[in-house]
Amino acid sequence: QVQLVESGGGLVQPGGSLRLSCAASGGIFKFYAMGWYRHTPGKQRELVAQITSGGSTNYADSVKGRFTISRDNAKNTVYLQMNSLKPEDTAVYYCNSNLLSTNYWGQGTQVTVSS
């Protein structure tokens, strides 16, 4: 069983930055693909960014060039650096881990972009 705990959300003005963190426990972190998803009421949960166990990354078109996903296997942590934030980035952000089609989710952290 893998436990994921997100942190780093909050309120930020448009154009600002936030860094989300997701601390994992209960598994062998370096083997997991990790991802960040977000959910807005009335919409489906969408993939924001992924990073494989080998470090390859993938981003939603809407965040390319603004967000960066990274991982620190020594700390069992994945990060999402979010720059140039827009109001449409407002959502609950969820951390995800995946290994052999088994998924685990964190509890989510709220990101609100507003002036």
mmCIF file of C-alpha atoms in Angstrom:
data_model
loop_
_atom_site.group_PDB
_atom_site.id
_atom_site.type_symbol
_atom_site.label_atom_id
_atom_site.label_comp_id
_atom_site.label_asym_id
_atom_site.label_seq_id
_atom_site.Cartn_x
_atom_site.Cartn_y
_atom_site.Cartn_z
ATOM 1 C CA GLN A 1 0.000 0.000 0.000
ATOM 2 C CA VAL A 2 1.384 3.383 -1.045
ATOM 3 C CA GLN A 3 0.494 6.554 0.816
ATOM 4 C CA LEU A 4 0.792 9.912 -0.914
ATOM 5 C CA VAL A 5 0.646 13.255 0.876
ATOM 6 C CA GLU A 6 0.509 16.491 -1.116
ATOM 7 C CA SER A 7 1.491 19.920 0.141
ATOM 8 C CA GLY A 8 2.235 23.365 -1.209
ATOM 9 C CA GLY A 9 -1.130 24.514 -2.492
ATOM 10 C CA GLY A 10 -2.623 27.887 -1.716
ATOM 11 C CA LEU A 11 -3.779 31.211 -3.082
ATOM 12 C CA VAL A 12 -1.580 33.002 -5.598
ATOM 13 C CA GLN A 13 -2.047 35.952 -7.923
ATOM 14 C CA PRO A 14 -2.057 35.498 -11.690
ATOM 15 C CA GLY A 15 1.505 35.315 -12.964
ATOM 16 C CA GLY A 16 2.750 33.929 -9.675
ATOM 17 C CA SER A 17 4.382 30.628 -8.817
ATOM 18 C CA LEU A 18 3.800 27.686 -6.509
ATOM 19 C CA ARG A 19 5.630 24.435 -5.909
ATOM 20 C CA LEU A 20 3.627 21.368 -5.004
ATOM 21 C CA SER A 21 5.235 18.432 -3.236
ATOM 22 C CA CYS A 22 4.058 14.849 -2.886
ATOM 23 C CA ALA A 23 5.719 12.637 -0.309
ATOM 24 C CA ALA A 24 5.325 8.903 -0.839
ATOM 25 C CA SER A 25 5.636 6.054 1.628
ATOM 26 C CA GLY A 26 4.883 2.364 1.728
ATOM 27 C CA GLY A 27 6.431 1.353 -1.576
ATOM 28 C CA ILE A 28 9.652 1.374 -3.560
ATOM 29 C CA PHE A 29 9.348 4.899 -4.864
ATOM 30 C CA LYS A 30 11.992 4.713 -7.564
ATOM 31 C CA PHE A 31 10.024 2.075 -9.463
ATOM 32 C CA TYR A 32 6.815 4.114 -9.678
ATOM 33 C CA ALA A 33 5.687 6.403 -12.435
ATOM 34 C CA MET A 34 4.390 9.555 -10.757
ATOM 35 C CA GLY A 35 1.923 12.119 -11.935
ATOM 36 C CA TRP A 36 -0.033 15.220 -11.075
ATOM 37 C CA TYR A 37 -3.688 15.527 -11.990
ATOM 38 C CA ARG A 38 -6.175 18.287 -11.355
ATOM 39 C CA HIS A 39 -9.911 18.509 -10.938
ATOM 40 C CA THR A 40 -12.293 21.407 -11.251
ATOM 41 C CA PRO A 41 -15.993 21.045 -10.339
ATOM 42 C CA GLY A 42 -18.038 20.142 -13.393
ATOM 43 C CA LYS A 43 -15.033 18.822 -15.290
ATOM 44 C CA GLN A 44 -13.252 15.501 -15.467
ATOM 45 C CA ARG A 45 -9.986 15.012 -13.661
ATOM 46 C CA GLU A 46 -7.200 15.784 -16.122
ATOM 47 C CA LEU A 47 -3.570 14.837 -16.350
ATOM 48 C CA VAL A 48 -1.213 17.757 -15.756
ATOM 49 C CA ALA A 49 2.216 16.104 -15.840
ATOM 50 C CA GLN A 50 3.847 12.709 -15.547
ATOM 51 C CA ILE A 51 7.344 11.461 -14.849
ATOM 52 C CA THR A 52 8.449 7.876 -15.364
ATOM 53 C CA SER A 53 10.771 5.875 -13.165
ATOM 54 C CA GLY A 54 13.486 6.701 -15.690
ATOM 55 C CA GLY A 55 12.818 10.430 -15.555
ATOM 56 C CA SER A 56 10.967 10.931 -18.835
ATOM 57 C CA THR A 57 8.287 13.596 -18.601
ATOM 58 C CA ASN A 58 4.975 14.358 -20.274
ATOM 59 C CA TYR A 59 2.803 17.476 -19.944
ATOM 60 C CA ALA A 60 -0.667 18.624 -20.823
ATOM 61 C CA ASP A 61 -0.567 21.152 -23.643
ATOM 62 C CA SER A 62 -2.135 23.762 -21.381
ATOM 63 C CA VAL A 63 0.843 23.753 -18.988
ATOM 64 C CA LYS A 64 3.800 23.131 -21.302
ATOM 65 C CA GLY A 65 6.503 25.732 -20.776
ATOM 66 C CA ARG A 66 4.998 26.836 -17.451
ATOM 67 C CA PHE A 67 5.014 23.728 -15.232
ATOM 68 C CA THR A 68 7.881 21.369 -14.468
ATOM 69 C CA ILE A 69 7.595 17.958 -12.839
ATOM 70 C CA SER A 70 10.591 16.441 -11.088
ATOM 71 C CA ARG A 71 11.356 13.699 -8.617
ATOM 72 C CA ASP A 72 13.864 13.076 -5.846
ATOM 73 C CA ASN A 73 14.122 9.340 -5.289
ATOM 74 C CA ALA A 74 16.298 9.827 -2.211
ATOM 75 C CA LYS A 75 13.452 11.762 -0.583
ATOM 76 C CA ASN A 76 10.591 9.689 -2.057
ATOM 77 C CA THR A 77 9.101 12.941 -3.301
ATOM 78 C CA VAL A 78 7.743 14.285 -6.556
ATOM 79 C CA TYR A 79 7.391 18.005 -7.235
ATOM 80 C CA LEU A 80 5.383 20.206 -9.531
ATOM 81 C CA GLN A 81 6.861 23.658 -10.091
ATOM 82 C CA MET A 82 4.128 25.921 -11.439
ATOM 83 C CA ASN A 83 5.090 29.269 -12.942
ATOM 84 C CA SER A 84 3.112 31.953 -14.767
ATOM 85 C CA LEU A 85 -0.052 30.722 -13.130
ATOM 86 C CA LYS A 86 -3.385 31.593 -14.690
ATOM 87 C CA PRO A 87 -6.888 31.684 -13.187
ATOM 88 C CA GLU A 88 -7.748 28.610 -15.256
ATOM 89 C CA ASP A 89 -5.116 26.666 -13.314
ATOM 90 C CA THR A 90 -7.371 26.881 -10.273
ATOM 91 C CA ALA A 91 -8.197 23.319 -9.212
ATOM 92 C CA VAL A 92 -7.577 20.617 -6.664
ATOM 93 C CA TYR A 93 -4.285 18.992 -7.580
ATOM 94 C CA TYR A 94 -3.798 15.298 -6.906
ATOM 95 C CA CYS A 95 -0.635 13.242 -6.799
ATOM 96 C CA ASN A 96 -0.725 9.822 -8.429
ATOM 97 C CA SER A 97 1.584 6.840 -8.405
ATOM 98 C CA ASN A 98 1.396 4.001 -10.882
ATOM 99 C CA LEU A 99 3.111 0.624 -11.059
ATOM 100 C CA LEU A 100 1.866 -2.209 -13.252
ATOM 101 C CA SER A 101 -1.532 -0.529 -13.607
ATOM 102 C CA THR A 102 -2.017 -0.178 -9.843
ATOM 103 C CA ASN A 103 -2.822 3.420 -8.997
ATOM 104 C CA TYR A 104 -2.681 5.283 -5.712
ATOM 105 C CA TRP A 105 -3.901 8.817 -5.059
ATOM 106 C CA GLY A 106 -3.228 11.508 -2.546
ATOM 107 C CA GLN A 107 -5.924 13.520 -0.824
ATOM 108 C CA GLY A 108 -5.413 16.581 -3.018
ATOM 109 C CA THR A 109 -4.289 20.142 -2.435
ATOM 110 C CA GLN A 110 -6.196 23.245 -3.499
ATOM 111 C CA VAL A 111 -4.561 25.751 -5.832
ATOM 112 C CA THR A 112 -6.411 29.014 -6.359
ATOM 113 C CA VAL A 113 -5.151 31.624 -8.819
ATOM 114 C CA SER A 114 -6.942 34.902 -8.283
ATOM 115 C CA SER A 115 -6.280 38.589 -7.840
#
